[in-house]
Amino acid sequence: MSSRRFRLIRHHDVSGVSGTGPVAEGVQFTDGAVALRWYGDYPTTTVWDGIESVVAIHGHGGATEVEWLDDESGPDPGPALPPRETLAARPWPDLHSAPEPEDPDPLHHERDQGSYGGAPPGSWSSYRVFR
């Protein structure tokens, strides 16, 4: 199926926060994942593993329902995606494993700081100290 747009329609405001009527809009992607954008004074975007999770958390036992804006259109004509259940779990990438540059700031060296980053030498100008 292709991605589908929807709205959450709240018939009864259980929490007293969002009011009634349309309270959020979203899209269900080809793999079943859902992005949901809340209306209101403090709009928020959340991502869910599927529409079932959205309904379980925000449906409030039927007080809120999903209104599909797009018909279910059948198979997506684009590339075939494997079902999410068949994908191997992968850890998050380590974004901080790259080595530190040898000298990230050529105007500032540890040797200039003295013991334990003490006061700068008297030969430093105020430009260099307070840049």
PDB file of C-alpha atoms in Angstrom:
ATOM      1  CA  MET A   1       0.000   0.000   0.000  1.00  0.00           C
ATOM      2  CA  SER A   2       1.105   3.585  -0.451  1.00  0.00           C
ATOM      3  CA  SER A   3       1.257   5.983   2.474  1.00  0.00           C
ATOM      4  CA  ARG A   4      -2.151   7.148   3.724  1.00  0.00           C
ATOM      5  CA  ARG A   5      -3.216  10.362   5.406  1.00  0.00           C
ATOM      6  CA  PHE A   6      -5.612  10.442   8.341  1.00  0.00           C
ATOM      7  CA  ARG A   7      -7.002  12.679  11.082  1.00  0.00           C
ATOM      8  CA  LEU A   8      -7.832  11.885  14.691  1.00  0.00           C
ATOM      9  CA  ILE A   9     -11.365  12.966  15.503  1.00  0.00           C
ATOM     10  CA  ARG A  10     -12.096  13.332  19.211  1.00  0.00           C
ATOM     11  CA  HIS A  11     -15.753  12.924  20.214  1.00  0.00           C
ATOM     12  CA  HIS A  12     -15.150  13.274  23.959  1.00  0.00           C
ATOM     13  CA  ASP A  13     -12.129  15.013  25.489  1.00  0.00           C
ATOM     14  CA  VAL A  14     -11.191  12.628  28.281  1.00  0.00           C
ATOM     15  CA  SER A  15      -8.061  14.570  29.319  1.00  0.00           C
ATOM     16  CA  GLY A  16      -9.583  18.059  29.063  1.00  0.00           C
ATOM     17  CA  VAL A  17      -6.603  19.262  27.021  1.00  0.00           C
ATOM     18  CA  SER A  18      -7.218  18.881  23.301  1.00  0.00           C
ATOM     19  CA  GLY A  19     -10.940  19.563  22.931  1.00  0.00           C
ATOM     20  CA  THR A  20     -13.253  17.803  20.516  1.00  0.00           C
ATOM     21  CA  GLY A  21     -13.333  17.521  16.740  1.00  0.00           C
ATOM     22  CA  PRO A  22     -10.164  17.122  14.649  1.00  0.00           C
ATOM     23  CA  VAL A  23      -7.211  17.104  17.089  1.00  0.00           C
ATOM     24  CA  ALA A  24      -4.344  15.693  14.993  1.00  0.00           C
ATOM     25  CA  GLU A  25      -3.338  14.687  11.491  1.00  0.00           C
ATOM     26  CA  GLY A  26      -0.989  11.988  10.391  1.00  0.00           C
ATOM     27  CA  VAL A  27       0.344   9.667   7.787  1.00  0.00           C
ATOM     28  CA  GLN A  28       0.792   5.918   7.829  1.00  0.00           C
ATOM     29  CA  PHE A  29       3.840   4.946   5.794  1.00  0.00           C
ATOM     30  CA  THR A  30       4.198   1.940   3.530  1.00  0.00           C
ATOM     31  CA  ASP A  31       5.885  -0.131   6.257  1.00  0.00           C
ATOM     32  CA  GLY A  32       3.071   0.620   8.743  1.00  0.00           C
ATOM     33  CA  ALA A  33       4.903   3.274  10.817  1.00  0.00           C
ATOM     34  CA  VAL A  34       2.884   6.390  11.669  1.00  0.00           C
ATOM     35  CA  ALA A  35       3.825  10.061  12.065  1.00  0.00           C
ATOM     36  CA  LEU A  36       1.254  12.059  14.008  1.00  0.00           C
ATOM     37  CA  ARG A  37       1.061  15.875  14.263  1.00  0.00           C
ATOM     38  CA  TRP A  38      -1.088  17.368  17.017  1.00  0.00           C
ATOM     39  CA  TYR A  39      -3.011  20.601  16.560  1.00  0.00           C
ATOM     40  CA  GLY A  40      -3.401  23.223  19.265  1.00  0.00           C
ATOM     41  CA  ASP A  41      -1.406  25.780  21.191  1.00  0.00           C
ATOM     42  CA  TYR A  42       1.580  23.419  21.600  1.00  0.00           C
ATOM     43  CA  PRO A  43       1.774  21.370  18.375  1.00  0.00           C
ATOM     44  CA  THR A  44       3.834  18.220  18.672  1.00  0.00           C
ATOM     45  CA  THR A  45       4.928  15.510  16.254  1.00  0.00           C
ATOM     46  CA  THR A  46       5.238  11.900  17.378  1.00  0.00           C
ATOM     47  CA  VAL A  47       6.230   8.697  15.586  1.00  0.00           C
ATOM     48  CA  TRP A  48       4.591   5.335  16.276  1.00  0.00           C
ATOM     49  CA  ASP A  49       5.243   1.762  15.161  1.00  0.00           C
ATOM     50  CA  GLY A  50       1.705   1.440  13.777  1.00  0.00           C
ATOM     51  CA  ILE A  51      -1.813   2.839  13.807  1.00  0.00           C
ATOM     52  CA  GLU A  52      -2.799   0.249  16.418  1.00  0.00           C
ATOM     53  CA  SER A  53      -0.429   1.890  18.917  1.00  0.00           C
ATOM     54  CA  VAL A  54      -1.910   5.326  18.220  1.00  0.00           C
ATOM     55  CA  VAL A  55      -5.436   4.033  18.808  1.00  0.00           C
ATOM     56  CA  ALA A  56      -4.403   2.108  21.942  1.00  0.00           C
ATOM     57  CA  ILE A  57      -2.875   5.226  23.533  1.00  0.00           C
ATOM     58  CA  HIS A  58      -5.055   8.048  22.187  1.00  0.00           C
ATOM     59  CA  GLY A  59      -8.328   6.291  21.333  1.00  0.00           C
ATOM     60  CA  HIS A  60      -9.605   6.431  24.920  1.00  0.00           C
ATOM     61  CA  GLY A  61     -11.947   3.495  24.388  1.00  0.00           C
ATOM     62  CA  GLY A  62     -13.701   4.989  21.364  1.00  0.00           C
ATOM     63  CA  ALA A  63     -13.649   8.646  22.439  1.00  0.00           C
ATOM     64  CA  THR A  64     -11.249   9.322  19.539  1.00  0.00           C
ATOM     65  CA  GLU A  65     -11.328   7.640  16.145  1.00  0.00           C
ATOM     66  CA  VAL A  66      -9.200   7.525  13.014  1.00  0.00           C
ATOM     67  CA  GLU A  67     -10.690   9.203   9.943  1.00  0.00           C
ATOM     68  CA  TRP A  68      -8.797   8.040   6.842  1.00  0.00           C
ATOM     69  CA  LEU A  69      -8.461  10.786   4.222  1.00  0.00           C
ATOM     70  CA  ASP A  70      -7.025   8.487   1.546  1.00  0.00           C
ATOM     71  CA  ASP A  71      -8.516   5.219   0.394  1.00  0.00           C
ATOM     72  CA  GLU A  72      -6.402   2.139   0.868  1.00  0.00           C
ATOM     73  CA  SER A  73      -4.897   1.952  -2.593  1.00  0.00           C
ATOM     74  CA  GLY A  74      -3.426  -1.531  -2.654  1.00  0.00           C
ATOM     75  CA  PRO A  75       0.216  -2.412  -3.311  1.00  0.00           C
ATOM     76  CA  ASP A  76       2.712   0.399  -3.695  1.00  0.00           C
ATOM     77  CA  PRO A  77       3.976   0.551  -7.282  1.00  0.00           C
ATOM     78  CA  GLY A  78       7.435   1.575  -6.028  1.00  0.00           C
ATOM     79  CA  PRO A  79      10.157  -0.712  -4.698  1.00  0.00           C
ATOM     80  CA  ALA A  80       9.018  -3.674  -2.659  1.00  0.00           C
ATOM     81  CA  LEU A  81       9.900  -3.246   1.018  1.00  0.00           C
ATOM     82  CA  PRO A  82      10.381  -6.305   3.202  1.00  0.00           C
ATOM     83  CA  PRO A  83       7.954  -6.598   6.117  1.00  0.00           C
ATOM     84  CA  ARG A  84       9.322  -4.870   9.225  1.00  0.00           C
ATOM     85  CA  GLU A  85       9.068  -8.105  11.210  1.00  0.00           C
ATOM     86  CA  THR A  86      11.658  -9.738   8.926  1.00  0.00           C
ATOM     87  CA  LEU A  87      14.321  -7.039   9.357  1.00  0.00           C
ATOM     88  CA  ALA A  88      17.183  -7.784  11.736  1.00  0.00           C
ATOM     89  CA  ALA A  89      17.493  -5.541  14.778  1.00  0.00           C
ATOM     90  CA  ARG A  90      20.361  -3.080  14.472  1.00  0.00           C
ATOM     91  CA  PRO A  91      21.879  -0.940  17.194  1.00  0.00           C
ATOM     92  CA  TRP A  92      21.977   2.821  16.861  1.00  0.00           C
ATOM     93  CA  PRO A  93      25.160   3.968  15.143  1.00  0.00           C
ATOM     94  CA  ASP A  94      27.935   5.324  17.332  1.00  0.00           C
ATOM     95  CA  LEU A  95      28.026   8.934  16.212  1.00  0.00           C
ATOM     96  CA  HIS A  96      30.902   9.879  18.501  1.00  0.00           C
ATOM     97  CA  SER A  97      33.497   7.276  17.625  1.00  0.00           C
ATOM     98  CA  ALA A  98      35.471   9.382  15.143  1.00  0.00           C
ATOM     99  CA  PRO A  99      38.931  10.296  16.441  1.00  0.00           C
ATOM    100  CA  GLU A 100      39.395  13.815  17.718  1.00  0.00           C
ATOM    101  CA  PRO A 101      41.362  16.050  15.381  1.00  0.00           C
ATOM    102  CA  GLU A 102      44.988  16.438  16.407  1.00  0.00           C
ATOM    103  CA  ASP A 103      44.721  20.193  16.832  1.00  0.00           C
ATOM    104  CA  PRO A 104      41.104  21.395  16.591  1.00  0.00           C
ATOM    105  CA  ASP A 105      42.073  24.994  17.439  1.00  0.00           C
ATOM    106  CA  PRO A 106      45.536  26.040  16.317  1.00  0.00           C
ATOM    107  CA  LEU A 107      45.378  29.223  18.443  1.00  0.00           C
ATOM    108  CA  HIS A 108      44.743  27.349  21.662  1.00  0.00           C
ATOM    109  CA  HIS A 109      47.060  24.605  22.936  1.00  0.00           C
ATOM    110  CA  GLU A 110      46.976  22.625  26.161  1.00  0.00           C
ATOM    111  CA  ARG A 111      50.616  23.539  26.766  1.00  0.00           C
ATOM    112  CA  ASP A 112      49.507  27.210  26.970  1.00  0.00           C
ATOM    113  CA  GLN A 113      47.131  26.511  29.858  1.00  0.00           C
ATOM    114  CA  GLY A 114      49.717  25.527  32.458  1.00  0.00           C
ATOM    115  CA  SER A 115      48.897  22.916  35.079  1.00  0.00           C
ATOM    116  CA  TYR A 116      45.303  21.735  35.014  1.00  0.00           C
ATOM    117  CA  GLY A 117      44.177  24.500  32.685  1.00  0.00           C
ATOM    118  CA  GLY A 118      45.436  27.281  34.965  1.00  0.00           C
ATOM    119  CA  ALA A 119      45.610  30.954  34.115  1.00  0.00           C
ATOM    120  CA  PRO A 120      46.949  31.826  30.668  1.00  0.00           C
ATOM    121  CA  PRO A 121      50.500  33.117  30.341  1.00  0.00           C
ATOM    122  CA  GLY A 122      50.977  36.882  30.702  1.00  0.00           C
ATOM    123  CA  SER A 123      52.052  37.082  27.064  1.00  0.00           C
ATOM    124  CA  TRP A 124      48.473  36.392  25.935  1.00  0.00           C
ATOM    125  CA  SER A 125      46.463  39.325  24.712  1.00  0.00           C
ATOM    126  CA  SER A 126      42.901  39.885  25.930  1.00  0.00           C
ATOM    127  CA  TYR A 127      41.755  38.991  22.419  1.00  0.00           C
ATOM    128  CA  ARG A 128      43.143  35.520  22.783  1.00  0.00           C
ATOM    129  CA  VAL A 129      41.843  35.038  26.327  1.00  0.00           C
ATOM    130  CA  PHE A 130      38.294  36.274  25.678  1.00  0.00           C
ATOM    131  CA  ARG A 131      37.617  35.326  22.092  1.00  0.00           C
TER     132      ARG A 131
END
